[in-house]
Amino acid sequence: MTKKLRAKITALGTYVPPRVVTNHDLEKMVATNHDWIVERTGIHERHWVEPGVPSSELGAQAAIAALKQRGIEASDIELIIVSTVTPDMMFPSTACVIQHKIRANKAWGFDILAACSSFLYAVTTGAQFIENGTHKKVLVIGSDVMTSILNPEDRTTLVLFGDGAGAVLLEPAEDGEDLGLIDYHHEIDGGGGENLYMPGGGSLHPPSHETVNQKMHYVHQNGQAVFKFAVRKMEELSTGMLAKHNLTGDDLACFISHQANMRIIDATANKLGMPPEKVIKNIHKYGNTTAATIPLAMNDAINDGKLKKGDLVLFAAVGAGFTAGSVLMRWAY
Ligand code: UT7
């Protein structure tokens, strides 16, 4: 019997635009204040692009950094999967734009739209192509320019989001090597759709003067409904994944979740019995970067010496859709 191939992450690149926007900067734009934002979300600052910089640009920078770290050429990549809710345009896909930008001339690719869960969805989708033996180098990119869909007059969403990107390279684990993706569990609950969405610009409400006047091209969120779902699902999927593998929080080197709200991360970490030093948090400096939060947090975990080769790490995310997912992995480099 042939042994199942396992997909492992062999490189990571990240990129955030240089412009830092503090809570005090936002106080000049909307009726908000630093203390409210910190107390309710944990966010102190975020990075925003200069107007006109698209998701493909951030994603390409992250991709180039990942390729450089691995010491391979863009032409070695066979498949590019981009997770984003802010594609450069409706079509072609941002994967096509990035493929051309980085000159990955032998790669095919596509986009995945699962909002804040999309990076985990994309990693597990990419892993299928490694595990079935058809591909050896898959680039998974999470990139979002959330500022392109934020209402500059809506304090309830403007303060929450930042722009950023991350990219990981997936390759097959060596024979007998106990590294890489161990398991995943993903769910959607489409009934939660209208709690977090951008209603305009698609086939239901094609762009028109009316959709723009009604601000339908911006993020709309029922924060409390999303918060309640996120706390419940994040806990359920995280504890469920550990129980399935007879693990506890003690077995994990670290817990990396989507960064939407400090209180959601803390509630889940408490449920897992994780000590604070094992819980990766960077929401204070990036805000919610949607598809980029998890690779940005991977990068911080590595830089802080909390994620090393052989470490067991649990990832979890909840996002618009509702979408949700958890991934268990043994870190590979
Ligand atoms: O990544 C995708 C998933 N998204 C999430 O996970 C987000 C989940 N939701 C949340 O993180 C929280 O619900 C928020 C951070 C969005 C909001 O926090 P909250 O504690 O749920 O606040 P709230 O919506 O209940 O609002 C409380 C008050 C309201 O005022 P009143 O009605 O009590 O007078 C809001 O109008 O805070 C007000 N408020 C603000 N005040 C200052 C809302 N936004 C702001 C603001 N600055 N930026």
mmCIF file of C-alpha atoms and ligand atoms in Angstrom:
data_model
loop_
_atom_site.group_PDB
_atom_site.id
_atom_site.type_symbol
_atom_site.label_atom_id
_atom_site.label_comp_id
_atom_site.label_asym_id
_atom_site.label_seq_id
_atom_site.Cartn_x
_atom_site.Cartn_y
_atom_site.Cartn_z
ATOM 1 C CA MET A 1 0.000 0.000 0.000
ATOM 2 C CA THR A 2 1.392 3.423 -0.887
ATOM 3 C CA LYS A 3 1.697 5.805 2.029
ATOM 4 C CA LYS A 4 -0.296 9.035 1.822
ATOM 5 C CA LEU A 5 1.827 12.035 0.948
ATOM 6 C CA ARG A 6 1.752 14.895 3.401
ATOM 7 C CA ALA A 7 1.916 18.594 2.514
ATOM 8 C CA LYS A 8 4.230 20.820 4.504
ATOM 9 C CA ILE A 9 4.933 24.541 4.572
ATOM 10 C CA THR A 10 8.531 25.134 3.528
ATOM 11 C CA ALA A 11 8.656 28.926 3.305
ATOM 12 C CA LEU A 12 6.739 32.014 4.360
ATOM 13 C CA GLY A 13 6.779 35.584 3.087
ATOM 14 C CA THR A 14 4.761 38.521 4.356
ATOM 15 C CA TYR A 15 4.188 42.111 3.353
ATOM 16 C CA VAL A 16 2.428 45.084 4.903
ATOM 17 C CA PRO A 17 2.355 48.526 3.307
ATOM 18 C CA PRO A 18 4.626 51.064 5.034
ATOM 19 C CA ARG A 19 1.920 53.580 6.027
ATOM 20 C CA VAL A 20 0.919 53.174 9.696
ATOM 21 C CA VAL A 21 -2.467 54.527 10.802
ATOM 22 C CA THR A 22 -2.923 54.892 14.546
ATOM 23 C CA ASN A 23 -6.144 55.059 16.521
ATOM 24 C CA HIS A 24 -5.394 58.742 17.078
ATOM 25 C CA ASP A 25 -5.246 59.243 13.301
ATOM 26 C CA LEU A 26 -8.726 57.699 13.072
ATOM 27 C CA GLU A 27 -10.039 60.044 15.758
ATOM 28 C CA LYS A 28 -9.610 62.765 13.112
ATOM 29 C CA MET A 29 -11.774 60.851 10.614
ATOM 30 C CA VAL A 30 -14.705 59.498 12.659
ATOM 31 C CA ALA A 31 -16.218 59.844 16.148
ATOM 32 C CA THR A 32 -14.034 57.286 17.867
ATOM 33 C CA ASN A 33 -11.303 57.223 20.455
ATOM 34 C CA HIS A 34 -8.148 55.248 21.177
ATOM 35 C CA ASP A 35 -9.417 53.832 24.473
ATOM 36 C CA TRP A 36 -12.641 52.459 22.968
ATOM 37 C CA ILE A 37 -10.766 50.758 20.123
ATOM 38 C CA VAL A 38 -8.144 49.231 22.432
ATOM 39 C CA GLU A 39 -10.654 48.071 25.038
ATOM 40 C CA ARG A 40 -13.137 46.548 22.552
ATOM 41 C CA THR A 41 -10.710 45.150 19.958
ATOM 42 C CA GLY A 42 -7.074 45.250 21.129
ATOM 43 C CA ILE A 43 -6.050 47.263 18.054
ATOM 44 C CA HIS A 44 -3.540 50.131 18.442
ATOM 45 C CA GLU A 45 -2.541 50.668 14.829
ATOM 46 C CA ARG A 46 -2.824 49.144 11.377
ATOM 47 C CA HIS A 47 -1.076 49.435 8.002
ATOM 48 C CA TRP A 48 -3.011 50.967 5.119
ATOM 49 C CA VAL A 49 -2.001 51.147 1.472
ATOM 50 C CA GLU A 50 -1.782 54.406 -0.387
ATOM 51 C CA PRO A 51 -4.962 54.695 -2.464
ATOM 52 C CA GLY A 52 -4.752 52.668 -5.666
ATOM 53 C CA VAL A 53 -2.422 49.904 -4.432
ATOM 54 C CA PRO A 54 -4.239 46.611 -5.127
ATOM 55 C CA SER A 55 -4.234 43.229 -3.373
ATOM 56 C CA SER A 56 -2.127 41.715 -6.166
ATOM 57 C CA GLU A 57 0.717 44.096 -5.328
ATOM 58 C CA LEU A 58 0.814 43.097 -1.650
ATOM 59 C CA GLY A 59 0.375 39.434 -2.567
ATOM 60 C CA ALA A 60 3.184 39.585 -5.125
ATOM 61 C CA GLN A 61 5.565 41.122 -2.572
ATOM 62 C CA ALA A 62 4.732 38.370 -0.059
ATOM 63 C CA ALA A 63 5.131 35.706 -2.761
ATOM 64 C CA ILE A 64 8.530 37.049 -3.814
ATOM 65 C CA ALA A 65 9.671 37.008 -0.161
ATOM 66 C CA ALA A 66 8.577 33.361 0.226
ATOM 67 C CA LEU A 67 10.365 32.311 -2.974
ATOM 68 C CA LYS A 68 13.501 34.137 -1.862
ATOM 69 C CA GLN A 69 13.433 32.416 1.522
ATOM 70 C CA ARG A 70 13.182 28.993 -0.179
ATOM 71 C CA GLY A 71 15.772 29.920 -2.803
ATOM 72 C CA ILE A 72 13.629 28.964 -5.786
ATOM 73 C CA GLU A 73 12.461 30.758 -8.927
ATOM 74 C CA ALA A 74 8.879 31.831 -9.659
ATOM 75 C CA SER A 75 9.025 29.523 -12.667
ATOM 76 C CA ASP A 76 9.305 26.560 -10.253
ATOM 77 C CA ILE A 77 5.752 27.181 -8.987
ATOM 78 C CA GLU A 78 3.062 24.885 -10.397
ATOM 79 C CA LEU A 79 -0.073 26.297 -8.772
ATOM 80 C CA ILE A 80 -1.024 29.635 -7.187
ATOM 81 C CA ILE A 81 -4.058 29.888 -4.902
ATOM 82 C CA VAL A 82 -4.991 33.366 -3.732
ATOM 83 C CA SER A 83 -7.364 33.957 -0.851
ATOM 84 C CA THR A 84 -8.932 37.410 -0.870
ATOM 85 C CA VAL A 85 -12.208 39.315 -0.494
ATOM 86 C CA THR A 86 -10.662 42.310 -2.221
ATOM 87 C CA PRO A 87 -9.558 40.970 -5.621
ATOM 88 C CA ASP A 88 -8.040 43.539 -7.970
ATOM 89 C CA MET A 89 -11.237 43.208 -10.017
ATOM 90 C CA MET A 90 -14.128 40.781 -10.471
ATOM 91 C CA PHE A 91 -12.126 38.957 -13.124
ATOM 92 C CA PRO A 92 -9.545 37.843 -14.058
ATOM 93 C CA SER A 93 -8.664 36.289 -10.733
ATOM 94 C CA THR A 94 -5.968 37.873 -8.587
ATOM 95 C CA ALA A 95 -4.061 34.587 -8.983
ATOM 96 C CA CYS A 96 -3.748 35.398 -12.703
ATOM 97 C CA VAL A 97 -2.567 38.938 -11.952
ATOM 98 C CA ILE A 98 0.045 37.734 -9.442
ATOM 99 C CA GLN A 99 1.154 34.889 -11.752
ATOM 100 C CA HIS A 100 1.978 37.524 -14.365
ATOM 101 C CA LYS A 101 3.515 40.004 -11.905
ATOM 102 C CA ILE A 102 5.965 37.505 -10.439
ATOM 103 C CA ARG A 103 6.498 35.717 -13.792
ATOM 104 C CA ALA A 104 5.417 32.306 -12.484
ATOM 105 C CA ASN A 105 5.022 31.270 -16.092
ATOM 106 C CA LYS A 106 4.450 27.561 -15.468
ATOM 107 C CA ALA A 107 1.741 27.991 -12.810
ATOM 108 C CA TRP A 108 -2.018 27.745 -13.104
ATOM 109 C CA GLY A 109 -4.198 29.102 -10.351
ATOM 110 C CA PHE A 110 -7.401 30.476 -8.964
ATOM 111 C CA ASP A 111 -8.857 32.542 -6.126
ATOM 112 C CA ILE A 112 -10.698 31.345 -3.032
ATOM 113 C CA LEU A 113 -13.282 33.538 -1.359
ATOM 114 C CA ALA A 114 -13.981 32.556 2.241
ATOM 115 C CA ALA A 115 -13.257 35.907 3.905
ATOM 116 C CA CYS A 116 -11.358 35.593 7.186
ATOM 117 C CA SER A 117 -11.260 31.784 6.943
ATOM 118 C CA SER A 118 -9.922 31.859 3.414
ATOM 119 C CA PHE A 119 -6.233 31.448 4.167
ATOM 120 C CA LEU A 120 -6.896 28.175 6.000
ATOM 121 C CA TYR A 121 -9.270 27.057 3.238
ATOM 122 C CA ALA A 122 -6.583 27.867 0.659
ATOM 123 C CA VAL A 123 -3.835 26.019 2.535
ATOM 124 C CA THR A 124 -5.962 22.881 2.828
ATOM 125 C CA THR A 125 -7.056 23.150 -0.811
ATOM 126 C CA GLY A 126 -3.449 23.533 -1.938
ATOM 127 C CA ALA A 127 -2.460 20.588 0.241
ATOM 128 C CA GLN A 128 -4.822 18.313 -1.717
ATOM 129 C CA PHE A 129 -2.716 18.802 -4.855
ATOM 130 C CA ILE A 130 0.442 17.874 -2.944
ATOM 131 C CA GLU A 131 -1.172 14.905 -1.189
ATOM 132 C CA ASN A 132 -2.507 13.412 -4.430
ATOM 133 C CA GLY A 133 0.984 13.572 -5.909
ATOM 134 C CA THR A 134 0.167 15.786 -8.895
ATOM 135 C CA HIS A 135 1.982 18.920 -7.679
ATOM 136 C CA LYS A 136 5.228 19.545 -5.820
ATOM 137 C CA LYS A 137 5.228 23.314 -5.395
ATOM 138 C CA VAL A 138 2.026 25.183 -4.540
ATOM 139 C CA LEU A 139 2.044 28.841 -3.549
ATOM 140 C CA VAL A 140 -0.794 29.899 -1.252
ATOM 141 C CA ILE A 141 -1.281 33.643 -0.858
ATOM 142 C CA GLY A 142 -3.601 35.568 1.465
ATOM 143 C CA SER A 143 -3.893 39.212 0.469
ATOM 144 C CA ASP A 144 -6.434 41.879 1.276
ATOM 145 C CA VAL A 145 -6.703 45.610 0.811
ATOM 146 C CA MET A 146 -9.625 46.047 3.188
ATOM 147 C CA THR A 147 -9.348 49.829 2.907
ATOM 148 C CA SER A 148 -10.708 49.517 -0.653
ATOM 149 C CA ILE A 149 -14.100 48.406 0.735
ATOM 150 C CA LEU A 150 -14.303 50.348 4.025
ATOM 151 C CA ASN A 151 -16.766 53.170 4.459
ATOM 152 C CA PRO A 152 -14.570 56.091 5.616
ATOM 153 C CA GLU A 153 -17.560 57.469 7.556
ATOM 154 C CA ASP A 154 -18.501 54.256 9.416
ATOM 155 C CA ARG A 155 -16.685 54.092 12.745
ATOM 156 C CA THR A 156 -18.012 50.599 13.449
ATOM 157 C CA THR A 157 -15.934 49.075 10.630
ATOM 158 C CA LEU A 158 -13.268 51.676 9.743
ATOM 159 C CA VAL A 159 -11.261 51.118 12.928
ATOM 160 C CA LEU A 160 -11.152 47.332 12.650
ATOM 161 C CA PHE A 161 -9.290 46.566 9.456
ATOM 162 C CA GLY A 162 -5.807 46.809 7.988
ATOM 163 C CA ASP A 163 -4.134 45.880 4.697
ATOM 164 C CA GLY A 164 -1.547 43.121 4.303
ATOM 165 C CA ALA A 165 -0.482 39.876 2.687
ATOM 166 C CA GLY A 166 1.247 36.593 3.406
ATOM 167 C CA ALA A 167 2.352 33.679 1.238
ATOM 168 C CA VAL A 168 3.382 30.123 2.055
ATOM 169 C CA LEU A 169 4.981 27.497 -0.135
ATOM 170 C CA LEU A 170 3.557 23.973 0.120
ATOM 171 C CA GLU A 171 5.727 21.006 -0.797
ATOM 172 C CA PRO A 172 5.557 17.263 -0.092
ATOM 173 C CA ALA A 173 7.067 16.066 3.180
ATOM 174 C CA GLU A 174 9.985 13.662 2.815
ATOM 175 C CA ASP A 175 9.309 9.955 3.114
ATOM 176 C CA GLY A 176 8.835 9.039 6.778
ATOM 177 C CA GLU A 177 9.019 12.669 7.881
ATOM 178 C CA ASP A 178 6.375 13.481 10.526
ATOM 179 C CA LEU A 179 5.951 17.118 9.465
ATOM 180 C CA GLY A 180 3.237 19.156 7.776
ATOM 181 C CA LEU A 181 -0.547 19.252 7.612
ATOM 182 C CA ILE A 182 -2.088 16.662 9.936
ATOM 183 C CA ASP A 183 -5.800 17.431 9.798
ATOM 184 C CA TYR A 184 -8.379 20.096 9.048
ATOM 185 C CA HIS A 185 -12.049 20.734 9.623
ATOM 186 C CA HIS A 186 -13.986 23.403 7.772
ATOM 187 C CA GLU A 187 -17.603 24.509 7.981
ATOM 188 C CA ILE A 188 -19.928 27.114 6.571
ATOM 189 C CA ASP A 189 -23.203 28.444 7.925
ATOM 190 C CA GLY A 190 -24.690 30.424 5.065
ATOM 191 C CA GLY A 191 -27.521 31.571 7.292
ATOM 192 C CA GLY A 192 -25.106 34.066 8.843
ATOM 193 C CA GLY A 193 -24.353 35.768 5.532
ATOM 194 C CA GLU A 194 -26.076 39.070 6.144
ATOM 195 C CA ASN A 195 -24.189 39.709 9.380
ATOM 196 C CA LEU A 196 -21.015 40.518 7.456
ATOM 197 C CA TYR A 197 -21.114 41.281 3.770
ATOM 198 C CA MET A 198 -20.602 43.672 0.919
ATOM 199 C CA PRO A 199 -23.995 43.751 -0.748
ATOM 200 C CA GLY A 200 -23.244 45.734 -3.896
ATOM 201 C CA GLY A 201 -21.155 45.157 -7.004
ATOM 202 C CA GLY A 202 -22.064 41.531 -7.733
ATOM 203 C CA SER A 203 -24.741 40.001 -9.948
ATOM 204 C CA LEU A 204 -27.449 40.559 -7.306
ATOM 205 C CA HIS A 205 -26.850 44.290 -7.108
ATOM 206 C CA PRO A 206 -24.668 45.260 -10.080
ATOM 207 C CA PRO A 207 -22.887 48.561 -9.545
ATOM 208 C CA SER A 208 -25.060 51.572 -10.290
ATOM 209 C CA HIS A 209 -25.389 55.136 -9.044
ATOM 210 C CA GLU A 210 -28.039 53.799 -6.684
ATOM 211 C CA THR A 211 -25.827 51.065 -5.161
ATOM 212 C CA VAL A 212 -23.081 53.623 -4.665
ATOM 213 C CA ASN A 213 -25.461 56.197 -3.143
ATOM 214 C CA GLN A 214 -26.665 53.496 -0.738
ATOM 215 C CA LYS A 215 -23.036 52.648 0.106
ATOM 216 C CA MET A 216 -23.562 49.030 -0.887
ATOM 217 C CA HIS A 217 -19.952 48.744 -2.077
ATOM 218 C CA TYR A 218 -18.688 48.885 1.516
ATOM 219 C CA VAL A 219 -18.349 46.301 4.316
ATOM 220 C CA HIS A 220 -21.535 46.002 6.367
ATOM 221 C CA GLN A 221 -21.284 44.216 9.693
ATOM 222 C CA ASN A 222 -23.528 43.300 12.598
ATOM 223 C CA GLY A 223 -20.593 43.201 15.004
ATOM 224 C CA GLN A 224 -22.305 41.561 17.941
ATOM 225 C CA ALA A 225 -23.813 38.732 15.875
ATOM 226 C CA VAL A 226 -20.411 38.019 14.316
ATOM 227 C CA PHE A 227 -18.727 38.245 17.703
ATOM 228 C CA LYS A 228 -21.079 35.686 19.277
ATOM 229 C CA PHE A 229 -20.728 33.254 16.378
ATOM 230 C CA ALA A 230 -16.946 33.699 16.291
ATOM 231 C CA VAL A 231 -16.465 32.971 19.996
ATOM 232 C CA ARG A 232 -18.675 29.871 19.862
ATOM 233 C CA LYS A 233 -17.267 28.431 16.615
ATOM 234 C CA MET A 234 -13.633 29.203 17.315
ATOM 235 C CA GLU A 235 -13.887 27.387 20.642
ATOM 236 C CA GLU A 236 -15.880 24.496 19.195
ATOM 237 C CA LEU A 237 -13.552 23.871 16.251
ATOM 238 C CA SER A 238 -10.362 24.294 18.282
ATOM 239 C CA THR A 239 -11.350 22.033 21.175
ATOM 240 C CA GLY A 240 -12.903 19.578 18.693
ATOM 241 C CA MET A 241 -9.679 19.279 16.710
ATOM 242 C CA LEU A 242 -7.599 18.671 19.837
ATOM 243 C CA ALA A 243 -10.083 16.110 21.213
ATOM 244 C CA LYS A 244 -10.119 14.240 17.890
ATOM 245 C CA HIS A 245 -6.353 13.762 18.150
ATOM 246 C CA ASN A 246 -6.285 13.098 21.904
ATOM 247 C CA LEU A 247 -4.364 16.325 22.459
ATOM 248 C CA THR A 248 -4.637 19.155 24.943
ATOM 249 C CA GLY A 249 -3.411 22.732 24.839
ATOM 250 C CA ASP A 250 -0.247 21.497 26.605
ATOM 251 C CA ASP A 251 0.753 19.542 23.492
ATOM 252 C CA LEU A 252 0.731 22.666 21.321
ATOM 253 C CA ALA A 253 3.754 24.894 20.870
ATOM 254 C CA CYS A 254 1.380 27.687 19.969
ATOM 255 C CA PHE A 255 -2.145 28.606 18.950
ATOM 256 C CA ILE A 256 -2.547 30.863 15.938
ATOM 257 C CA SER A 257 -6.010 32.184 15.230
ATOM 258 C CA HIS A 258 -7.496 34.751 12.921
ATOM 259 C CA GLN A 259 -6.983 38.211 14.403
ATOM 260 C CA ALA A 260 -10.356 39.986 14.447
ATOM 261 C CA ASN A 261 -10.751 40.861 18.092
ATOM 262 C CA MET A 262 -8.482 40.351 21.115
ATOM 263 C CA ARG A 263 -11.483 39.220 23.166
ATOM 264 C CA ILE A 264 -12.335 36.418 20.696
ATOM 265 C CA ILE A 265 -8.722 35.186 20.714
ATOM 266 C CA ASP A 266 -8.516 35.275 24.514
ATOM 267 C CA ALA A 267 -11.840 33.457 24.979
ATOM 268 C CA THR A 268 -10.698 30.629 22.701
ATOM 269 C CA ALA A 269 -7.254 30.424 24.293
ATOM 270 C CA ASN A 270 -8.834 30.171 27.744
ATOM 271 C CA LYS A 271 -11.048 27.326 26.581
ATOM 272 C CA LEU A 272 -7.948 25.515 25.290
ATOM 273 C CA GLY A 273 -6.112 26.158 28.547
ATOM 274 C CA MET A 274 -3.313 27.872 26.650
ATOM 275 C CA PRO A 275 -0.955 30.111 28.636
ATOM 276 C CA PRO A 276 -0.710 33.646 27.164
ATOM 277 C CA GLU A 277 2.849 33.165 25.910
ATOM 278 C CA LYS A 278 1.674 30.363 23.583
ATOM 279 C CA VAL A 279 -1.132 32.441 22.067
ATOM 280 C CA ILE A 280 0.057 34.429 19.072
ATOM 281 C CA LYS A 281 -1.432 37.902 18.937
ATOM 282 C CA ASN A 282 -0.516 40.722 16.595
ATOM 283 C CA ILE A 283 -3.869 42.438 16.235
ATOM 284 C CA HIS A 284 -2.489 45.439 18.149
ATOM 285 C CA LYS A 285 -0.169 46.337 15.253
ATOM 286 C CA TYR A 286 -2.041 45.104 12.152
ATOM 287 C CA GLY A 287 -5.768 45.092 12.989
ATOM 288 C CA ASN A 288 -7.871 42.616 11.028
ATOM 289 C CA THR A 289 -6.201 42.008 7.665
ATOM 290 C CA THR A 290 -8.750 39.301 6.681
ATOM 291 C CA ALA A 291 -6.860 36.745 4.516
ATOM 292 C CA ALA A 292 -3.469 37.903 5.787
ATOM 293 C CA THR A 293 -3.907 37.599 9.560
ATOM 294 C CA ILE A 294 -2.754 33.994 9.845
ATOM 295 C CA PRO A 295 0.427 34.220 7.738
ATOM 296 C CA LEU A 296 1.324 37.497 9.474
ATOM 297 C CA ALA A 297 0.860 35.739 12.826
ATOM 298 C CA MET A 298 2.947 32.761 11.624
ATOM 299 C CA ASN A 299 5.704 35.219 10.832
ATOM 300 C CA ASP A 300 5.559 36.803 14.291
ATOM 301 C CA ALA A 301 5.507 33.372 15.963
ATOM 302 C CA ILE A 302 8.647 32.358 14.074
ATOM 303 C CA ASN A 303 10.432 35.648 14.760
ATOM 304 C CA ASP A 304 9.584 35.384 18.481
ATOM 305 C CA GLY A 305 10.980 31.829 18.627
ATOM 306 C CA LYS A 306 7.533 30.371 19.381
ATOM 307 C CA LEU A 307 7.222 28.295 16.210
ATOM 308 C CA LYS A 308 10.066 25.976 15.276
ATOM 309 C CA LYS A 309 10.610 22.837 13.224
ATOM 310 C CA GLY A 310 8.687 19.905 14.713
ATOM 311 C CA ASP A 311 6.316 22.075 16.759
ATOM 312 C CA LEU A 312 2.643 21.213 16.883
ATOM 313 C CA VAL A 313 0.491 24.248 16.034
ATOM 314 C CA LEU A 314 -3.260 24.724 15.878
ATOM 315 C CA PHE A 315 -4.844 27.307 13.584
ATOM 316 C CA ALA A 316 -8.452 28.522 13.735
ATOM 317 C CA ALA A 317 -10.502 31.113 11.898
ATOM 318 C CA VAL A 318 -14.052 32.396 11.581
ATOM 319 C CA GLY A 319 -15.243 34.837 8.968
ATOM 320 C CA ALA A 320 -17.993 36.170 6.752
ATOM 321 C CA GLY A 321 -20.274 33.556 5.301
ATOM 322 C CA PHE A 322 -20.248 32.433 7.992
ATOM 323 C CA THR A 323 -17.114 30.413 7.282
ATOM 324 C CA ALA A 324 -15.001 28.645 9.894
ATOM 325 C CA GLY A 325 -12.057 26.306 10.012
ATOM 326 C CA SER A 326 -9.327 24.712 12.061
ATOM 327 C CA VAL A 327 -6.038 23.193 10.946
ATOM 328 C CA LEU A 328 -3.582 21.050 12.888
ATOM 329 C CA MET A 329 -0.016 21.068 11.651
ATOM 330 C CA ARG A 330 3.496 20.033 12.624
ATOM 331 C CA TRP A 331 5.696 22.943 11.585
ATOM 332 C CA ALA A 332 8.251 21.895 9.020
ATOM 333 C CA TYR A 333 11.186 24.307 8.997
HETATM 334 O O1 UT7 B 1 -12.947 39.047 10.827
HETATM 335 C C1 UT7 B 1 -14.272 38.899 10.502
HETATM 336 C C2 UT7 B 1 -15.051 38.632 11.679
HETATM 337 N N1 UT7 B 1 -15.339 39.857 12.387
HETATM 338 C C3 UT7 B 1 -15.334 39.812 13.704
HETATM 339 O O2 UT7 B 1 -14.978 38.825 14.289
HETATM 340 C C4 UT7 B 1 -15.827 41.027 14.438
HETATM 341 C C5 UT7 B 1 -16.649 40.579 15.621
HETATM 342 N N2 UT7 B 1 -17.228 41.692 16.351
HETATM 343 C C6 UT7 B 1 -16.472 42.497 17.126
HETATM 344 O O3 UT7 B 1 -15.279 42.360 17.181
HETATM 345 C C7 UT7 B 1 -17.179 43.534 17.969
HETATM 346 O O4 UT7 B 1 -18.574 43.309 17.911
HETATM 347 C C8 UT7 B 1 -16.866 44.989 17.539
HETATM 348 C C9 UT7 B 1 -15.430 45.327 17.876
HETATM 349 C C10 UT7 B 1 -17.108 45.155 16.052
HETATM 350 C C11 UT7 B 1 -17.774 45.958 18.290
HETATM 351 O O5 UT7 B 1 -17.597 45.780 19.686
HETATM 352 P P1 UT7 B 1 -18.860 45.631 20.656
HETATM 353 O O6 UT7 B 1 -18.351 45.508 22.006
HETATM 354 O O7 UT7 B 1 -19.699 44.498 20.097
HETATM 355 O O8 UT7 B 1 -19.572 47.017 20.489
HETATM 356 P P2 UT7 B 1 -21.053 47.328 19.998
HETATM 357 O O9 UT7 B 1 -21.209 47.066 18.547
HETATM 358 O O10 UT7 B 1 -22.006 46.665 20.950
HETATM 359 O O11 UT7 B 1 -21.121 48.877 20.258
HETATM 360 C C12 UT7 B 1 -21.100 49.431 21.574
HETATM 361 C C13 UT7 B 1 -21.145 50.937 21.470
HETATM 362 C C14 UT7 B 1 -22.257 51.440 20.567
HETATM 363 O O12 UT7 B 1 -22.755 52.639 21.106
HETATM 364 P P3 UT7 B 1 -24.133 52.659 21.929
HETATM 365 O O13 UT7 B 1 -25.160 52.154 20.992
HETATM 366 O O14 UT7 B 1 -23.909 51.750 23.108
HETATM 367 O O15 UT7 B 1 -24.287 54.091 22.314
HETATM 368 C C15 UT7 B 1 -21.546 51.749 19.276
HETATM 369 O O16 UT7 B 1 -22.188 52.724 18.524
HETATM 370 O O17 UT7 B 1 -19.914 51.401 20.901
HETATM 371 C C16 UT7 B 1 -20.218 52.251 19.795
HETATM 372 N N3 UT7 B 1 -19.142 52.153 18.813
HETATM 373 C C17 UT7 B 1 -18.030 52.902 18.866
HETATM 374 N N4 UT7 B 1 -17.626 53.856 19.714
HETATM 375 C C18 UT7 B 1 -16.430 54.424 19.487
HETATM 376 C C19 UT7 B 1 -19.072 51.323 17.769
HETATM 377 N N5 UT7 B 1 -17.898 51.518 17.113
HETATM 378 C C20 UT7 B 1 -17.257 52.502 17.779
HETATM 379 C C21 UT7 B 1 -16.021 53.139 17.571
HETATM 380 N N6 UT7 B 1 -15.664 54.084 18.459
HETATM 381 N N7 UT7 B 1 -15.202 52.823 16.565
#
